[in-house]
Short mmCIF file of C-alpha atoms in Angstrom, two decimals:
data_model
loop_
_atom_site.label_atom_id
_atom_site.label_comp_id
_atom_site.label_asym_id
_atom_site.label_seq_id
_atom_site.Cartn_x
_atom_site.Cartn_y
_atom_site.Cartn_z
CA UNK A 1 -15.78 -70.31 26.52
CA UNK A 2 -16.69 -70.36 30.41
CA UNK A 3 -19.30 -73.12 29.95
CA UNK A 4 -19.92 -73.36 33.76
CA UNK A 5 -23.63 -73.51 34.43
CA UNK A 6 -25.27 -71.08 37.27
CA UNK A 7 -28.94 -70.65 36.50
CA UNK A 8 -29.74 -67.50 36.67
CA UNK A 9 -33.75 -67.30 36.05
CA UNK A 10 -35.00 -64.81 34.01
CA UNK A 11 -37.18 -63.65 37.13
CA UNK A 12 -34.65 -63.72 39.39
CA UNK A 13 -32.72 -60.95 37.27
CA UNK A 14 -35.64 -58.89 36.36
CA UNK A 15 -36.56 -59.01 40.47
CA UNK A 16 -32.23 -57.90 41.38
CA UNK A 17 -32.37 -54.79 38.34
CA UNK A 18 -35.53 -53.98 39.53
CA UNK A 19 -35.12 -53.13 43.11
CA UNK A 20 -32.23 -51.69 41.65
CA UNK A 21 -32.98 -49.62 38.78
CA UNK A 22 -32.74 -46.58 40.94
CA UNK A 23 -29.28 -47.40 42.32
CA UNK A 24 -27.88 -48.74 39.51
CA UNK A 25 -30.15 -47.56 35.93
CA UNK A 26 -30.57 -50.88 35.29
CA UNK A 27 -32.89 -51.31 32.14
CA UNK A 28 -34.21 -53.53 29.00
CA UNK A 29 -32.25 -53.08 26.14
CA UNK A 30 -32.00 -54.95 22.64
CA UNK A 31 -28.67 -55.88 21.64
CA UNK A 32 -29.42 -57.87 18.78
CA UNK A 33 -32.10 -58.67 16.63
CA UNK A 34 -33.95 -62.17 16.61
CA UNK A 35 -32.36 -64.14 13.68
CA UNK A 36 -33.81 -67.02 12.78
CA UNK A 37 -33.18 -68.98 15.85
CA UNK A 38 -35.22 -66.31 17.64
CA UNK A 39 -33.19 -65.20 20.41
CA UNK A 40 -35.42 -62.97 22.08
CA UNK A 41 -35.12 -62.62 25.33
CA UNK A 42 -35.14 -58.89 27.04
CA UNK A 43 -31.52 -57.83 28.94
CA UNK A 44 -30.76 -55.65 31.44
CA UNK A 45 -27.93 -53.31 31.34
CA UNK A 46 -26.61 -50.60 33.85
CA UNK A 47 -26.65 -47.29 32.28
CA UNK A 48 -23.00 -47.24 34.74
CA UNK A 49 -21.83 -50.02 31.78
CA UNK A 50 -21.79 -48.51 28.90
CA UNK A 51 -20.94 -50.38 25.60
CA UNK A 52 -17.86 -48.22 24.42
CA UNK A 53 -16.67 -48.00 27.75
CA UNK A 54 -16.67 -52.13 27.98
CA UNK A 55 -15.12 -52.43 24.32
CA UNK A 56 -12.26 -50.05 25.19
CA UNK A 57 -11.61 -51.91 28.52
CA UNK A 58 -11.57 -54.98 26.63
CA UNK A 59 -9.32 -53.63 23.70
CA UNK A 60 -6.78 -52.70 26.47
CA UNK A 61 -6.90 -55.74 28.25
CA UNK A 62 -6.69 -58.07 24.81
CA UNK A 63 -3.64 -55.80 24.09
CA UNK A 64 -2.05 -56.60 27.15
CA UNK A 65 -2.70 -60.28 27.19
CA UNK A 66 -1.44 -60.41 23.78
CA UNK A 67 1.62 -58.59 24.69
CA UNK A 68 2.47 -60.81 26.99
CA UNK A 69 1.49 -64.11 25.08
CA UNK A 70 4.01 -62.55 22.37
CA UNK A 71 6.37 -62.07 25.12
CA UNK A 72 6.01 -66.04 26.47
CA UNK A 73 6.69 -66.93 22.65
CA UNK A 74 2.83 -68.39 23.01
CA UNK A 75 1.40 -65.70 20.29
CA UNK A 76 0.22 -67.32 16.99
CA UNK A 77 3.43 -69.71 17.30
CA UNK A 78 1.94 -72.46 14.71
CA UNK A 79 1.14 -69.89 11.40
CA UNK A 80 -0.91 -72.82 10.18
CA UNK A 81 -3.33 -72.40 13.14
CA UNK A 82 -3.46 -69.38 13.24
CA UNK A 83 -4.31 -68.70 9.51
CA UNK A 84 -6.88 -71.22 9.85
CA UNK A 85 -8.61 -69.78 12.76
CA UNK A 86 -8.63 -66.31 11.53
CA UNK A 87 -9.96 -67.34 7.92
CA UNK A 88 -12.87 -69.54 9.68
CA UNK A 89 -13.60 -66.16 11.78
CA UNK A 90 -13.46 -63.80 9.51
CA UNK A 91 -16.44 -66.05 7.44
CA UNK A 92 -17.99 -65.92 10.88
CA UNK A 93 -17.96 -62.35 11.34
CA UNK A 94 -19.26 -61.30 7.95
CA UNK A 95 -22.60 -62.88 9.17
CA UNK A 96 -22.69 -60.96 12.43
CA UNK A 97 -24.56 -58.33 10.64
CA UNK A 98 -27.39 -60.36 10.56
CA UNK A 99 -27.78 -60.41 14.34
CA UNK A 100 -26.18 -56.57 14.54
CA UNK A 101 -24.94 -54.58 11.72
CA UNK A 102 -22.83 -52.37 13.89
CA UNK A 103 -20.74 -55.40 14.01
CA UNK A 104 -18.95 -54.61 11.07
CA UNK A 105 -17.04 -51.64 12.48
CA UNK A 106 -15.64 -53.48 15.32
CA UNK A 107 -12.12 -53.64 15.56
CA UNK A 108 -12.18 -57.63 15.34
CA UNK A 109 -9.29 -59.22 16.04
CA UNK A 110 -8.35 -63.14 16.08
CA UNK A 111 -5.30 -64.92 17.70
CA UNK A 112 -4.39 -68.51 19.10
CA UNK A 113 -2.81 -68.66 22.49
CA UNK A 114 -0.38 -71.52 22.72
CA UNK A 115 -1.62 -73.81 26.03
CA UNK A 116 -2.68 -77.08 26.78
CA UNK A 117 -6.34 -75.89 27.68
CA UNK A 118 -9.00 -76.26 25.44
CA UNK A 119 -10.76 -72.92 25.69
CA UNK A 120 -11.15 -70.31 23.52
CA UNK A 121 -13.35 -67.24 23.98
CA UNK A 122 -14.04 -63.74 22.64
CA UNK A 123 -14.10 -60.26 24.21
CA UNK A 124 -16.80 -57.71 24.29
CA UNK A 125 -15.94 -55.75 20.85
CA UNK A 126 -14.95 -58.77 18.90
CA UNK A 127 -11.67 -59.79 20.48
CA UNK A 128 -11.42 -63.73 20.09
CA UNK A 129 -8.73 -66.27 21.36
CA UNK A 130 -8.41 -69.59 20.59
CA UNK A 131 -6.35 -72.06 22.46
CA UNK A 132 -3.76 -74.09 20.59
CA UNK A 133 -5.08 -77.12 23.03
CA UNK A 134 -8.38 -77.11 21.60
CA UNK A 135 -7.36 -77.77 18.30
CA UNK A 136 -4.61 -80.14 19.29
CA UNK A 137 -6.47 -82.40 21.64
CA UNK A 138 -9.84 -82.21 19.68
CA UNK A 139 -8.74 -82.19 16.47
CA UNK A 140 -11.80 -80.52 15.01
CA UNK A 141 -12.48 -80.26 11.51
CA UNK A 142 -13.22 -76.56 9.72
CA UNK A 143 -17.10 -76.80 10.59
CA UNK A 144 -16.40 -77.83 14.04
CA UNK A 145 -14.37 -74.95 15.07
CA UNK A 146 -16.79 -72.66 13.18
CA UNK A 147 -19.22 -73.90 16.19
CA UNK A 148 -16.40 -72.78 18.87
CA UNK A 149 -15.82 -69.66 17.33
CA UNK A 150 -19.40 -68.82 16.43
CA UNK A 151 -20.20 -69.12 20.06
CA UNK A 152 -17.83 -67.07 21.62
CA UNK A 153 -18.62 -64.50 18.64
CA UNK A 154 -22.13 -64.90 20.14
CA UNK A 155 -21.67 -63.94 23.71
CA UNK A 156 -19.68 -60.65 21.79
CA UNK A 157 -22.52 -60.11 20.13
CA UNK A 158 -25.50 -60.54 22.82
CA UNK A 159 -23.33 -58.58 25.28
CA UNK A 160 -23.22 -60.92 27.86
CA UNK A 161 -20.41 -59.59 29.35
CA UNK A 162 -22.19 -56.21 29.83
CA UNK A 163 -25.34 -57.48 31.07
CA UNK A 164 -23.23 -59.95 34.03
CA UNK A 165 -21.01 -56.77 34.99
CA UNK A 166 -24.22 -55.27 35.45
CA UNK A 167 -26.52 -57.26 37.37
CA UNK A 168 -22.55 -57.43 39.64
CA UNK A 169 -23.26 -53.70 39.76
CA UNK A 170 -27.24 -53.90 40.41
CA UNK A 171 -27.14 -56.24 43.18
CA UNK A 172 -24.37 -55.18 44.97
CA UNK A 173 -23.55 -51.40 44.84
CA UNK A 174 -25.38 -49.23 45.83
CA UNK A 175 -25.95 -45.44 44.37
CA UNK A 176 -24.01 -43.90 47.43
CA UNK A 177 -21.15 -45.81 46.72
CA UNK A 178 -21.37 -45.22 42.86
CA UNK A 179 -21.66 -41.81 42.67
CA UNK A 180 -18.50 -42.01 45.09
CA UNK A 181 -16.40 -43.72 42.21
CA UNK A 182 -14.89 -41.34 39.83
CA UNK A 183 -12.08 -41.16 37.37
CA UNK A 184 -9.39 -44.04 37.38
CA UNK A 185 -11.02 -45.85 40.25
CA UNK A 186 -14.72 -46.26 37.99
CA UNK A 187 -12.00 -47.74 35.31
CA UNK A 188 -10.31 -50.03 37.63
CA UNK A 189 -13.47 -51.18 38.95
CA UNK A 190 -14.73 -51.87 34.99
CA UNK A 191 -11.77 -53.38 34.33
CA UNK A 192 -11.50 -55.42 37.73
CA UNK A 193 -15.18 -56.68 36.87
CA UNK A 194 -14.66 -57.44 32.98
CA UNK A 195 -11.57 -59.86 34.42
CA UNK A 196 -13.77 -61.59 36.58
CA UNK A 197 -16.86 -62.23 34.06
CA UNK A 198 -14.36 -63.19 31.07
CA UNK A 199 -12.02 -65.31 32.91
CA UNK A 200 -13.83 -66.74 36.47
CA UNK A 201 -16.92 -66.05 36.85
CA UNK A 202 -19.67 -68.90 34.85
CA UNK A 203 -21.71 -67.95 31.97
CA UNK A 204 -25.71 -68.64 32.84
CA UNK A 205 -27.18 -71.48 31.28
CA UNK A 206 -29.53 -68.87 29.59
CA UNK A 207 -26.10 -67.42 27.63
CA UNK A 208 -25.20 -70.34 27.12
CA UNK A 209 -28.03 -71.57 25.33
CA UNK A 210 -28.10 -68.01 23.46
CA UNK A 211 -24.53 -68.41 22.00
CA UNK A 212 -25.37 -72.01 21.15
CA UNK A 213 -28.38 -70.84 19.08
CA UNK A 214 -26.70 -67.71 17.46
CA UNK A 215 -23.43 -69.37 17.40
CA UNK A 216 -25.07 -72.21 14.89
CA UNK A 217 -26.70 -69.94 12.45
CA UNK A 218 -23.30 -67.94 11.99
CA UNK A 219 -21.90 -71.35 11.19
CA UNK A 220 -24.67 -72.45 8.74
CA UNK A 221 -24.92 -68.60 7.00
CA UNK A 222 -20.94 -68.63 6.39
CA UNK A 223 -20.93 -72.16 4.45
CA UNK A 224 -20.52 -74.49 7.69
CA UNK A 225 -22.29 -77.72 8.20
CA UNK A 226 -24.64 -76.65 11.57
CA UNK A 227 -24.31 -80.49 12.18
CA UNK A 228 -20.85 -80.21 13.51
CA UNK A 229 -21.91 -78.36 16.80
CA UNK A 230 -22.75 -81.73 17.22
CA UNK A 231 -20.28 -83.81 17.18
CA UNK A 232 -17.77 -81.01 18.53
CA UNK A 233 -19.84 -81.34 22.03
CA UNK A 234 -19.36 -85.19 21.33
CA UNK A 235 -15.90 -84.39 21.68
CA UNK A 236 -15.93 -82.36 23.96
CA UNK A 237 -17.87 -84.93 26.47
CA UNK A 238 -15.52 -87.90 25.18
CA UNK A 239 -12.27 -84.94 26.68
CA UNK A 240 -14.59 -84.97 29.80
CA UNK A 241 -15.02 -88.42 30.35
CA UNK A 242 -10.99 -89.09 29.99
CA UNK A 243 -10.67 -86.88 33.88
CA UNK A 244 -9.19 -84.25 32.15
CA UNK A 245 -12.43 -82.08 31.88
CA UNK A 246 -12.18 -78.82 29.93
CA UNK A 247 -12.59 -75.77 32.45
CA UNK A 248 -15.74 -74.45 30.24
CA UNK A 249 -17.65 -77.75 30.78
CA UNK A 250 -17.31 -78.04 34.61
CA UNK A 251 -20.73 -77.25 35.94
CA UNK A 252 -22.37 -77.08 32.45
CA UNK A 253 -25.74 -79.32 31.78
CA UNK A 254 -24.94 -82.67 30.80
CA UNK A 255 -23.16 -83.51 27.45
CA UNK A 256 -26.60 -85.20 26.33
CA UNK A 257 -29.16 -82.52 27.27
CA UNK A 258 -26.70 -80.18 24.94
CA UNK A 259 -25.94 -82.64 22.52
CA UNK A 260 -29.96 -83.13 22.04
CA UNK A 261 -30.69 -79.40 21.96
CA UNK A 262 -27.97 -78.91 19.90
CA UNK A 263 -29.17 -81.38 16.97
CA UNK A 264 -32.53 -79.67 16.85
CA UNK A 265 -30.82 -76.22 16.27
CA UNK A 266 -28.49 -78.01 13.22
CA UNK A 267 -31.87 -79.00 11.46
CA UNK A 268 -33.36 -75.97 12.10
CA UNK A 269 -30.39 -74.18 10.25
CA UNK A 270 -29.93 -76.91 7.68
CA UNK A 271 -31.83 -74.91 4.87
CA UNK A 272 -29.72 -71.79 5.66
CA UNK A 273 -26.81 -73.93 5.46
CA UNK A 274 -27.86 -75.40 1.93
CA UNK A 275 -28.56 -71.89 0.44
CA UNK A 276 -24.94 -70.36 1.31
CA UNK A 277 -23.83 -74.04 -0.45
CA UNK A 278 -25.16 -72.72 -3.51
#
């Protein structure tokens, strides 16, 4: 959950992919549809990025990570937790067909990481991590984590990760030098860029917003009260306040701005929320 804000206009990445559409095939695709938060917005991916070649750099690099987490005794060391996350996910993920139905034949997989940070995120392909210090330190109840872990399903499921690997690609590589990179050196320059975008480089404040939006109406479709994105960012802001600020809220818009936003989106999902009561 990189939460670090870099605004990243919607003209300014139109104007990078295209003066570089012929370098890099950058073009508009539709990753999802609309739900009823209305996520609309156009994306521009790389035709050098392709979706199954992401996923199956992700899948390796969630193995490895996971291997050594095991290997660090850090893997899914409190059953409790990890039971919990993976049965508030898996309600998650049986909604993700509403925003894509190829969703359900990802290989989705769901583990907590034992550290002190409160993170969590989730890998292009449906590979989600959750961070035993989130749950410790926030103490969030069932609905509340549903908000994490819808969000970070979110960015999975807008492909965020493919469209920031490829406006990396579109604005700074040329065709020369692509057509140059074959075999295991494309892969290790996939792979070197996925690293980057999942673990250092900031989400834009338009993703951001996007994975707040989507990330709600999973919550409110699988039974959870869309309220508690709410008071999860509450939370979150009273962690901030304390000087130990989480790493996803560094350069994020303030607390309040979100907060506000965030309440409008919860009664906006409130009747969706009621029917899956019923």
């Amino acid at each position: 959950m990189k939460i670090l804000a870099i605004l990243r206009p919607r003209a300014q990445l139109a104007a990078v992919c295209g003066a570089a559409v012929l370098a890099a095939g950058c073009a508009a695709v539709q990753t999802t549809q609309s739900g009823a938060v209305g996520v609309e917005r156009k994306q521009y991916m790389s035709s050098l990025v392709s979706e199954a070649a992401l996923d199956q750099e992700a899948a390796q690099q969630y193995s490895a990570l996971m291997t050594q987490a095991r290997g660090q005794n850090a893997l899914d060391v409190n059953s409790a937790q990890a039971a919990r996350v993976k049965g508030i996910a898996q309600r998650l993920i049986a909604q993700a067909g509403v925003f894509r139905p190829d969703a359900s034949g990802w290989q989705w997989e769901t583990h907590v990481l034992k550290s002190d940070e409160i993170n969590a995120w989730c890998m292009p392909g449906g590979k989600i991590a959750v961070y035993s210090g989130l749950i410790d330190t926030l103490k969030p109840t069932d609905a509340e984590l549903a908000a994490v872990i819808g969000h970070e399903i979110a960015h999975a499921l807008r492909e965020h990760a493919r469209e920031q690997v490829s406006q990396q690609m579109a604005a700074n590589v040329g065709l020369s030098v692509l057509s140059a990179i074959t075999g295991s050196q494309a892969s290790a320059d996939l792979g070197s860029s996925l690293t980057k975008v999942m673990f250092t480089l900031p989400n834009s404040r338009t993703h951001e917003t996007e994975a707040d939006r989507i990330g709600v109406e999973l919550a409110a479709r699988a039974g959870f009260d869309p309220a508690a994105a709410v008071t999860l960012w509450q939370k979150m802001d009273a962690a901030s306040s304390g000087g130990g600020q989480p790493e996803f809220l560094s350069t994020h818009p303030s607390a309040q701005t979100r907060i506000a936003d965030l309440q409008a989106i919860a009664q906006q999902m409130m009747p969706l929320y009621q029917q899956a009561r019923k």
